[in-house]
mmCIF file of C-alpha atoms in Angstrom:
data_model
loop_
_atom_site.group_PDB
_atom_site.id
_atom_site.type_symbol
_atom_site.label_atom_id
_atom_site.label_comp_id
_atom_site.label_asym_id
_atom_site.label_seq_id
_atom_site.Cartn_x
_atom_site.Cartn_y
_atom_site.Cartn_z
ATOM 1 C CA UNK E 1194 43.618 -86.924 2.381
ATOM 2 C CA UNK E 1195 41.595 -87.802 -0.644
ATOM 3 C CA UNK E 1196 38.808 -85.676 0.775
ATOM 4 C CA UNK E 1197 41.029 -82.610 0.916
ATOM 5 C CA UNK E 1198 42.268 -83.204 -2.659
ATOM 6 C CA UNK E 1199 38.715 -83.564 -3.874
ATOM 7 C CA UNK E 1200 37.828 -80.333 -2.059
ATOM 8 C CA UNK E 1201 40.614 -78.506 -3.881
ATOM 9 C CA UNK E 1202 39.556 -79.869 -7.263
ATOM 10 C CA UNK E 1203 35.956 -78.915 -6.508
ATOM 11 C CA UNK E 1204 37.029 -75.350 -5.669
ATOM 12 C CA UNK E 1205 38.905 -75.005 -8.933
ATOM 13 C CA UNK E 1206 36.112 -76.449 -11.077
ATOM 14 C CA UNK E 1207 33.411 -74.558 -9.196
ATOM 15 C CA UNK E 1208 35.038 -71.188 -9.653
ATOM 16 C CA UNK E 1209 32.928 -69.389 -7.072
ATOM 17 C CA UNK E 1210 32.994 -65.637 -6.986
ATOM 18 C CA UNK E 1211 31.427 -63.174 -4.547
ATOM 19 C CA UNK E 1212 28.168 -61.320 -5.178
ATOM 20 C CA UNK E 1213 29.661 -58.078 -6.412
ATOM 21 C CA UNK E 1214 31.765 -60.167 -8.776
ATOM 22 C CA UNK E 1215 28.673 -61.926 -10.070
ATOM 23 C CA UNK E 1216 27.028 -58.600 -10.794
ATOM 24 C CA UNK E 1217 30.138 -57.470 -12.646
ATOM 25 C CA UNK E 1218 30.305 -60.750 -14.577
ATOM 26 C CA UNK E 1219 26.704 -60.374 -15.746
ATOM 27 C CA UNK E 1220 27.142 -56.756 -16.861
ATOM 28 C CA UNK E 1221 30.436 -57.564 -18.584
ATOM 29 C CA UNK E 1222 29.035 -60.554 -20.488
ATOM 30 C CA UNK E 1223 25.952 -58.655 -21.687
ATOM 31 C CA UNK E 1224 27.877 -55.536 -22.712
ATOM 32 C CA UNK E 1225 30.753 -57.293 -24.472
ATOM 33 C CA UNK E 1226 28.501 -59.669 -26.423
ATOM 34 C CA UNK E 1227 26.137 -56.891 -27.504
ATOM 35 C CA UNK E 1228 29.021 -54.672 -28.623
ATOM 36 C CA UNK E 1229 30.699 -57.559 -30.465
ATOM 37 C CA UNK E 1230 27.432 -58.296 -32.254
ATOM 38 C CA UNK E 1231 27.075 -54.664 -33.280
ATOM 39 C CA UNK E 1232 30.674 -54.409 -34.491
ATOM 40 C CA UNK E 1233 30.480 -57.662 -36.463
ATOM 41 C CA UNK E 1234 27.359 -56.485 -38.306
ATOM 42 C CA UNK E 1235 28.697 -52.985 -39.066
ATOM 43 C CA UNK E 1236 32.128 -54.166 -40.196
ATOM 44 C CA UNK E 1237 30.580 -56.867 -42.368
ATOM 45 C CA UNK E 1238 28.032 -54.494 -43.856
ATOM 46 C CA UNK E 1239 30.481 -51.740 -44.788
ATOM 47 C CA UNK E 1240 33.179 -54.089 -46.037
ATOM 48 C CA UNK E 1241 30.546 -56.345 -47.672
ATOM 49 C CA UNK E 1242 32.271 -59.412 -46.245
ATOM 50 C CA UNK E 1243 30.155 -61.959 -44.402
ATOM 51 C CA UNK E 1244 33.005 -64.309 -43.483
ATOM 52 C CA UNK E 1245 34.720 -61.418 -41.674
ATOM 53 C CA UNK E 1246 31.505 -60.661 -39.761
ATOM 54 C CA UNK E 1247 31.320 -64.295 -38.701
ATOM 55 C CA UNK E 1248 34.947 -64.359 -37.571
ATOM 56 C CA UNK E 1249 34.591 -61.175 -35.520
ATOM 57 C CA UNK E 1250 31.427 -62.495 -33.919
ATOM 58 C CA UNK E 1251 32.862 -65.853 -32.942
ATOM 59 C CA UNK E 1252 36.178 -64.342 -31.819
ATOM 60 C CA UNK E 1253 34.406 -61.806 -29.636
ATOM 61 C CA UNK E 1254 32.296 -64.531 -28.086
ATOM 62 C CA UNK E 1255 35.392 -66.583 -27.282
ATOM 63 C CA UNK E 1256 36.875 -63.467 -25.684
ATOM 64 C CA UNK E 1257 33.755 -63.047 -23.545
ATOM 65 C CA UNK E 1258 34.001 -66.622 -22.333
ATOM 66 C CA UNK E 1259 37.642 -66.072 -21.376
ATOM 67 C CA UNK E 1260 36.769 -62.854 -19.594
ATOM 68 C CA UNK E 1261 33.785 -64.039 -17.593
ATOM 69 C CA UNK E 1262 33.984 -67.787 -16.932
ATOM 70 C CA UNK E 1263 37.274 -68.282 -15.016
ATOM 71 C CA UNK E 1264 37.149 -66.950 -11.434
ATOM 72 C CA UNK E 1265 39.514 -64.018 -11.926
ATOM 73 C CA UNK E 1266 40.766 -62.119 -8.847
ATOM 74 C CA UNK E 1267 38.884 -58.948 -9.840
ATOM 75 C CA UNK E 1268 35.656 -60.895 -9.313
ATOM 76 C CA UNK E 1269 36.611 -61.605 -5.728
ATOM 77 C CA UNK E 1270 37.277 -58.101 -4.447
ATOM 78 C CA UNK E 1271 34.235 -57.941 -2.161
ATOM 79 C CA UNK E 1272 34.190 -61.194 -0.213
ATOM 80 C CA UNK E 1273 31.198 -61.909 1.990
ATOM 81 C CA UNK E 1274 31.855 -61.163 5.686
ATOM 82 C CA UNK E 1275 30.671 -64.330 7.371
ATOM 83 C CA UNK E 1276 29.829 -64.350 11.063
ATOM 84 C CA UNK E 1277 32.491 -65.976 13.356
ATOM 85 C CA UNK E 1278 32.338 -69.767 13.801
ATOM 86 C CA UNK E 1279 30.970 -71.123 17.089
ATOM 87 C CA UNK E 1280 27.484 -69.757 17.257
ATOM 88 C CA UNK E 1281 28.490 -66.577 19.077
ATOM 89 C CA UNK E 1282 26.556 -63.679 17.644
ATOM 90 C CA UNK E 1283 28.635 -60.664 16.614
ATOM 91 C CA UNK E 1284 26.053 -58.427 18.298
ATOM 92 C CA UNK E 1285 24.915 -59.550 21.769
ATOM 93 C CA UNK E 1286 21.187 -59.646 22.326
ATOM 94 C CA UNK E 1287 21.575 -57.248 25.241
ATOM 95 C CA UNK E 1288 22.502 -54.501 22.848
ATOM 96 C CA UNK E 1289 19.596 -55.024 20.461
ATOM 97 C CA UNK E 1290 16.841 -52.453 20.478
ATOM 98 C CA UNK E 1291 13.823 -54.001 18.804
ATOM 99 C CA UNK E 1292 11.019 -51.670 17.761
ATOM 100 C CA UNK E 1293 7.546 -53.142 17.104
ATOM 101 C CA UNK E 1294 4.556 -50.912 16.286
ATOM 102 C CA UNK E 1295 6.410 -47.845 17.483
ATOM 103 C CA UNK E 1296 6.898 -49.299 20.932
ATOM 104 C CA UNK E 1297 10.481 -49.814 21.961
ATOM 105 C CA UNK E 1298 11.352 -53.131 23.600
ATOM 106 C CA UNK E 1299 14.664 -53.325 25.346
ATOM 107 C CA UNK E 1300 16.020 -56.484 26.896
ATOM 108 C CA UNK C 1183 26.514 -66.682 -11.946
ATOM 109 C CA UNK C 1184 27.913 -68.104 -8.760
ATOM 110 C CA UNK C 1185 30.033 -70.815 -10.350
ATOM 111 C CA UNK C 1186 31.799 -71.395 -13.639
ATOM 112 C CA UNK C 1187 29.105 -73.677 -15.021
ATOM 113 C CA UNK C 1188 26.292 -71.158 -14.616
ATOM 114 C CA UNK C 1189 28.462 -68.452 -16.118
ATOM 115 C CA UNK C 1190 29.116 -70.652 -19.147
ATOM 116 C CA UNK C 1191 25.399 -71.321 -19.506
ATOM 117 C CA UNK C 1192 24.417 -67.669 -19.208
ATOM 118 C CA UNK C 1193 27.072 -66.407 -21.620
ATOM 119 C CA UNK C 1194 26.184 -69.064 -24.190
ATOM 120 C CA UNK C 1195 22.506 -68.286 -23.847
ATOM 121 C CA UNK C 1196 23.041 -64.610 -24.539
ATOM 122 C CA UNK C 1197 25.413 -65.462 -27.390
ATOM 123 C CA UNK C 1198 22.658 -67.364 -29.203
ATOM 124 C CA UNK C 1199 20.337 -64.383 -28.767
ATOM 125 C CA UNK C 1200 22.945 -61.983 -30.160
ATOM 126 C CA UNK C 1201 23.666 -64.327 -33.079
ATOM 127 C CA UNK C 1202 19.972 -64.485 -33.932
ATOM 128 C CA UNK C 1203 19.557 -60.700 -33.821
ATOM 129 C CA UNK C 1204 22.657 -60.101 -35.961
ATOM 130 C CA UNK C 1205 21.439 -62.666 -38.499
ATOM 131 C CA UNK C 1206 18.050 -60.945 -38.634
ATOM 132 C CA UNK C 1207 19.787 -57.581 -39.214
ATOM 133 C CA UNK C 1208 21.894 -59.064 -42.007
ATOM 134 C CA UNK C 1209 18.818 -60.546 -43.689
ATOM 135 C CA UNK C 1210 16.970 -57.224 -43.360
ATOM 136 C CA UNK C 1211 19.928 -55.302 -44.794
ATOM 137 C CA UNK C 1212 19.335 -57.126 -48.083
ATOM 138 C CA UNK C 1213 16.327 -54.892 -48.693
ATOM 139 C CA UNK C 1214 18.549 -51.810 -48.762
ATOM 140 C CA UNK C 1215 20.511 -53.156 -51.736
ATOM 141 C CA UNK C 1216 18.739 -52.460 -55.043
ATOM 142 C CA UNK C 1217 18.131 -55.310 -57.465
ATOM 143 C CA UNK C 1218 18.044 -54.513 -61.197
ATOM 144 C CA UNK C 1219 18.282 -57.753 -63.160
ATOM 145 C CA UNK C 1220 17.973 -57.759 -66.952
ATOM 146 C CA UNK C 1221 18.227 -60.412 -69.641
ATOM 147 C CA UNK C 1222 17.630 -61.051 -73.326
ATOM 148 C CA UNK C 1223 17.084 -64.542 -74.637
ATOM 149 C CA UNK C 1224 16.362 -65.954 -78.074
ATOM 150 C CA UNK C 1225 16.270 -69.405 -79.573
ATOM 151 C CA UNK C 1226 18.880 -70.363 -82.151
ATOM 152 C CA UNK C 1227 17.882 -73.912 -83.088
ATOM 153 C CA UNK C 1228 14.761 -75.927 -82.266
ATOM 154 C CA UNK C 1229 14.315 -79.623 -83.017
ATOM 155 C CA UNK C 1230 11.865 -82.310 -81.992
ATOM 156 C CA UNK C 1231 13.162 -85.871 -81.989
ATOM 157 C CA UNK C 1232 11.819 -89.256 -80.935
ATOM 158 C CA UNK C 1233 13.467 -90.836 -77.910
ATOM 159 C CA UNK C 1234 13.023 -92.982 -74.814
ATOM 160 C CA UNK C 1235 12.794 -91.771 -71.174
ATOM 161 C CA UNK C 1236 15.625 -94.151 -70.235
ATOM 162 C CA UNK C 1237 17.591 -96.915 -71.849
ATOM 163 C CA UNK C 1238 15.345 -99.913 -71.068
ATOM 164 C CA UNK C 1239 11.994 -98.155 -71.559
ATOM 165 C CA UNK C 1240 9.683 -99.466 -74.264
ATOM 166 C CA UNK C 1241 7.771 -96.192 -74.458
ATOM 167 C CA UNK C 1242 8.748 -93.880 -77.279
ATOM 168 C CA UNK C 1243 8.257 -90.154 -76.634
ATOM 169 C CA UNK C 1244 8.886 -86.926 -78.484
ATOM 170 C CA UNK C 1245 11.538 -84.622 -77.051
ATOM 171 C CA UNK C 1246 12.167 -80.980 -77.897
ATOM 172 C CA UNK C 1247 15.779 -79.770 -78.006
ATOM 173 C CA UNK C 1248 15.804 -75.963 -77.792
ATOM 174 C CA UNK C 1249 19.167 -74.255 -78.251
ATOM 175 C CA UNK C 1250 19.285 -70.620 -77.196
ATOM 176 C CA UNK C 1251 21.467 -67.544 -76.787
ATOM 177 C CA UNK C 1252 21.289 -65.704 -73.477
ATOM 178 C CA UNK C 1253 22.709 -62.346 -72.395
ATOM 179 C CA UNK C 1254 21.951 -61.518 -68.777
ATOM 180 C CA UNK C 1255 23.112 -59.011 -66.170
ATOM 181 C CA UNK C 1256 22.305 -60.452 -62.745
ATOM 182 C CA UNK C 1257 25.223 -58.752 -60.985
ATOM 183 C CA UNK C 1258 23.016 -56.602 -58.737
ATOM 184 C CA UNK C 1259 21.702 -59.769 -57.094
ATOM 185 C CA UNK C 1260 25.089 -60.447 -55.476
ATOM 186 C CA UNK C 1261 25.429 -58.874 -52.019
ATOM 187 C CA UNK C 1262 27.507 -59.843 -49.000
ATOM 188 C CA UNK C 1263 24.612 -62.051 -47.935
ATOM 189 C CA UNK C 1264 24.351 -63.934 -51.240
ATOM 190 C CA UNK C 1265 25.580 -67.491 -51.008
ATOM 191 C CA UNK C 1266 24.545 -68.788 -54.429
ATOM 192 C CA UNK C 1267 22.492 -67.677 -57.399
ATOM 193 C CA UNK C 1268 20.477 -70.337 -59.211
ATOM 194 C CA UNK C 1269 19.598 -69.327 -62.777
ATOM 195 C CA UNK C 1270 17.258 -71.431 -64.875
ATOM 196 C CA UNK C 1271 15.608 -71.129 -68.282
ATOM 197 C CA UNK C 1272 12.104 -72.515 -68.708
ATOM 198 C CA UNK C 1273 10.032 -73.141 -71.812
ATOM 199 C CA UNK C 1274 6.390 -72.232 -71.253
ATOM 200 C CA UNK C 1275 3.361 -72.638 -73.449
ATOM 201 C CA UNK C 1276 -0.382 -72.421 -72.759
ATOM 202 C CA UNK C 1277 -2.554 -75.494 -72.524
ATOM 203 C CA UNK C 1278 -4.497 -75.804 -75.776
ATOM 204 C CA UNK C 1279 -7.223 -75.501 -76.835
ATOM 205 C CA UNK C 1280 -7.835 -72.315 -74.896
ATOM 206 C CA UNK C 1281 -11.245 -72.648 -73.252
ATOM 207 C CA UNK C 1282 -13.117 -72.561 -69.968
ATOM 208 C CA UNK C 1283 -11.449 -75.747 -68.723
ATOM 209 C CA UNK C 1284 -7.955 -74.649 -69.602
ATOM 210 C CA UNK C 1285 -7.952 -71.003 -68.563
ATOM 211 C CA UNK C 1286 -4.599 -69.747 -67.278
ATOM 212 C CA UNK C 1287 -3.007 -73.167 -67.370
ATOM 213 C CA UNK C 1288 0.569 -73.193 -68.567
ATOM 214 C CA UNK C 1289 2.917 -75.980 -69.428
ATOM 215 C CA UNK C 1290 6.326 -75.230 -67.993
ATOM 216 C CA UNK C 1291 9.577 -77.199 -68.285
ATOM 217 C CA UNK C 1292 13.174 -76.306 -67.392
ATOM 218 C CA UNK C 1293 15.607 -76.636 -70.291
ATOM 219 C CA UNK C 1294 18.785 -75.265 -68.669
ATOM 220 C CA UNK C 1295 20.068 -74.243 -65.240
ATOM 221 C CA UNK C 1296 23.286 -73.188 -63.522
ATOM 222 C CA UNK C 1297 24.537 -72.522 -59.982
ATOM 223 C CA UNK C 1298 26.668 -69.403 -59.601
ATOM 224 C CA UNK C 1299 28.493 -69.292 -56.258
ATOM 225 C CA UNK C 1300 29.678 -66.172 -54.488
ATOM 226 C CA UNK C 1301 33.406 -66.191 -53.515
ATOM 227 C CA UNK C 1302 32.362 -66.758 -49.885
ATOM 228 C CA UNK C 1303 30.825 -70.108 -50.872
ATOM 229 C CA UNK C 1304 33.252 -71.281 -53.567
ATOM 230 C CA UNK C 1305 34.267 -74.164 -51.345
ATOM 231 C CA UNK C 1306 30.716 -75.516 -51.726
ATOM 232 C CA UNK C 1307 30.717 -75.608 -55.517
ATOM 233 C CA UNK C 1308 30.592 -78.937 -57.308
ATOM 234 C CA UNK C 1309 33.982 -78.630 -58.998
ATOM 235 C CA UNK C 1310 37.182 -80.637 -59.033
ATOM 236 C CA UNK C 1311 40.399 -79.242 -57.496
ATOM 237 C CA UNK C 1312 41.734 -77.692 -60.715
ATOM 238 C CA UNK C 1313 38.531 -75.859 -61.665
ATOM 239 C CA UNK C 1314 38.005 -74.810 -58.057
ATOM 240 C CA UNK C 1315 41.428 -73.188 -58.015
ATOM 241 C CA UNK C 1316 40.579 -71.349 -61.238
ATOM 242 C CA UNK C 1317 37.266 -70.197 -59.801
ATOM 243 C CA UNK C 1318 38.916 -68.889 -56.639
ATOM 244 C CA UNK C 1319 41.538 -67.046 -58.668
ATOM 245 C CA UNK C 1320 38.897 -65.418 -60.814
ATOM 246 C CA UNK C 1321 37.504 -63.694 -57.739
ATOM 247 C CA UNK C 1322 40.974 -62.209 -57.124
ATOM 248 C CA UNK C 1323 40.545 -61.923 -53.369
ATOM 249 C CA UNK C 1324 37.317 -59.935 -53.546
ATOM 250 C CA UNK C 1325 34.666 -60.755 -50.954
ATOM 251 C CA UNK C 1326 31.817 -60.434 -53.449
ATOM 252 C CA UNK C 1327 32.142 -60.708 -57.215
ATOM 253 C CA UNK C 1328 29.097 -59.275 -59.001
ATOM 254 C CA UNK C 1329 30.720 -59.846 -62.400
ATOM 255 C CA UNK C 1330 29.901 -63.543 -61.978
ATOM 256 C CA UNK C 1331 26.290 -62.511 -62.536
ATOM 257 C CA UNK C 1332 26.965 -61.402 -66.103
ATOM 258 C CA UNK C 1333 26.073 -64.266 -68.401
ATOM 259 C CA UNK C 1334 26.737 -64.480 -72.130
ATOM 260 C CA UNK C 1335 25.805 -67.787 -73.735
ATOM 261 C CA UNK C 1336 25.868 -68.271 -77.509
ATOM 262 C CA UNK C 1337 23.908 -71.101 -79.116
ATOM 263 C CA UNK C 1338 23.852 -72.901 -75.763
ATOM 264 C CA UNK C 1339 22.950 -76.569 -75.839
ATOM 265 C CA UNK C 1340 20.116 -77.235 -73.381
ATOM 266 C CA UNK C 1341 20.761 -79.407 -70.341
ATOM 267 C CA UNK C 1342 17.369 -81.081 -70.547
ATOM 268 C CA UNK C 1343 15.251 -82.264 -73.446
ATOM 269 C CA UNK C 1344 11.619 -81.613 -72.631
ATOM 270 C CA UNK C 1345 8.420 -83.452 -73.378
ATOM 271 C CA UNK C 1346 4.771 -83.417 -72.403
ATOM 272 C CA UNK C 1347 3.086 -86.044 -70.180
ATOM 273 C CA UNK C 1348 1.193 -87.301 -73.236
ATOM 274 C CA UNK C 1349 4.513 -87.958 -74.974
ATOM 275 C CA UNK C 1350 3.581 -85.638 -77.868
ATOM 276 C CA UNK C 1351 5.230 -82.266 -78.126
ATOM 277 C CA UNK C 1352 5.785 -81.737 -81.856
ATOM 278 C CA UNK C 1353 4.052 -78.831 -83.565
ATOM 279 C CA UNK C 1354 3.190 -76.928 -80.389
ATOM 280 C CA UNK C 1355 2.498 -73.229 -80.847
ATOM 281 C CA UNK C 1356 3.153 -70.138 -78.750
ATOM 282 C CA UNK C 1357 6.192 -71.418 -76.807
ATOM 283 C CA UNK C 1358 8.276 -68.813 -74.985
ATOM 284 C CA UNK C 1359 11.545 -69.083 -73.086
ATOM 285 C CA UNK C 1360 11.653 -67.407 -69.660
ATOM 286 C CA UNK C 1361 14.783 -66.547 -67.645
ATOM 287 C CA UNK C 1362 14.318 -67.106 -63.910
ATOM 288 C CA UNK C 1363 16.587 -66.824 -60.887
ATOM 289 C CA UNK C 1364 16.592 -67.863 -57.247
ATOM 290 C CA UNK C 1365 18.823 -66.006 -54.773
ATOM 291 C CA UNK C 1366 20.026 -68.271 -51.947
ATOM 292 C CA UNK C 1367 21.288 -66.115 -49.069
ATOM 293 C CA UNK C 1368 23.599 -66.989 -46.150
ATOM 294 C CA UNK C 1369 20.869 -65.828 -43.746
ATOM 295 C CA UNK C 1370 17.341 -64.909 -44.696
ATOM 296 C CA UNK C 1371 14.512 -66.077 -46.931
ATOM 297 C CA UNK C 1372 14.821 -67.522 -50.427
ATOM 298 C CA UNK C 1373 13.696 -65.154 -53.141
ATOM 299 C CA UNK C 1374 12.857 -65.716 -56.801
ATOM 300 C CA UNK C 1375 12.397 -63.379 -59.735
ATOM 301 C CA UNK C 1376 9.468 -61.094 -59.079
ATOM 302 C CA UNK C 1377 6.425 -60.351 -61.195
ATOM 303 C CA UNK C 1378 6.331 -56.746 -59.887
ATOM 304 C CA UNK C 1379 8.604 -54.112 -58.328
ATOM 305 C CA UNK C 1380 9.068 -54.208 -54.559
ATOM 306 C CA UNK C 1381 10.827 -51.123 -53.133
ATOM 307 C CA UNK C 1382 14.393 -51.191 -54.415
ATOM 308 C CA UNK C 1383 13.953 -54.637 -55.918
ATOM 309 C CA UNK C 1384 12.878 -54.320 -59.539
ATOM 310 C CA UNK C 1385 11.409 -57.091 -61.623
ATOM 311 C CA UNK C 1386 13.509 -58.529 -64.422
ATOM 312 C CA UNK C 1387 13.849 -56.278 -67.453
ATOM 313 C CA UNK C 1388 13.275 -58.466 -70.496
ATOM 314 C CA UNK C 1389 13.926 -62.097 -69.749
ATOM 315 C CA UNK C 1390 11.260 -63.506 -72.076
ATOM 316 C CA UNK C 1391 11.893 -64.648 -75.634
ATOM 317 C CA UNK C 1392 9.632 -64.093 -78.620
ATOM 318 C CA UNK C 1393 6.967 -66.758 -79.122
ATOM 319 C CA UNK C 1394 8.009 -69.618 -81.370
ATOM 320 C CA UNK C 1395 6.558 -72.936 -82.449
ATOM 321 C CA UNK C 1396 8.003 -76.366 -81.925
ATOM 322 C CA UNK C 1397 8.464 -78.014 -85.310
ATOM 323 C CA UNK C 1398 7.241 -81.379 -86.557
ATOM 324 C CA UNK C 1399 9.321 -84.466 -85.959
ATOM 325 C CA UNK C 1400 12.524 -84.860 -87.914
ATOM 326 C CA UNK C 1401 11.910 -87.306 -90.720
ATOM 327 C CA UNK C 1402 14.309 -90.284 -90.879
ATOM 328 C CA UNK C 1403 14.763 -90.105 -94.670
ATOM 329 C CA UNK C 1404 17.052 -87.117 -94.324
ATOM 330 C CA UNK C 1405 14.424 -84.451 -95.069
ATOM 331 C CA UNK C 1406 15.300 -81.406 -93.015
ATOM 332 C CA UNK C 1407 12.045 -80.396 -91.378
ATOM 333 C CA UNK C 1408 13.332 -78.540 -88.280
ATOM 334 C CA UNK C 1409 12.268 -74.942 -88.768
ATOM 335 C CA UNK C 1410 14.371 -72.058 -87.455
ATOM 336 C CA UNK C 1411 12.595 -69.899 -84.896
ATOM 337 C CA UNK C 1412 10.750 -66.801 -86.025
#
């Protein structure tokens, strides 16, 4: 029972997402942080206010953390299709056509 | 990026990179703002008195008290990246006698200085709560306040009485007062007043007083020997 509870806690803390989600997370983090950096400099420069630039920068970074770190559902839209449990291959070896050095081997 | 921890690490890592690049851009943007400082300074009263370095010292030394009037316009030095402006007045005179051993040596001592904060760093100034409130109000909500760079001091008492390592400073010739500044930015390098123009940053216009001589010691029998400056 404790094992199952621990498993649940581990899942929540781990926050695993599928591979497409990871790609999206990386692109999102890079783009949002770069844009926030650019905006904070431009706003600060044209309004001549450095405290505002700092606030925009830190706020945007906090936003990025919120957007990317928790395992949101839109990161899990392409789950990995695992093979069925039990050792049975999804494709039987009798159907495989292996080609080596342009010579076809059929079982 | 497969679990929350690695995502935190990656996002934080890129955040530090972005912060560094933005800071570098801010520091570089300082070069686009022109600097045109100017100042006029003259002495109003010069005395040399005998004194001790501190209360319990047995050594007696001569100290020069140089009162001055200063009008300066350092407002162009205040940009969004300026945290504080440090202004200081130095008295400089050449090492005498002028000869092969003493070429280009100058005696230099600070007689007065002041820290001028930008509104973004008012909370760092060394003031009590009442004066701090007044300072904040004077900025009237502006993010930068170049008018704080305009100085007008009349017959200002010096902060420091200067002497020479030998303890003798009376009757020194060819002393000049120089106005100097040091811009302390939020991000970027420290810069001082320049000897030459650099792009949009011009060297200080004026800023040096006429040469004057330090008088002989004040006599104790009431004889007024302190000469007014030329």
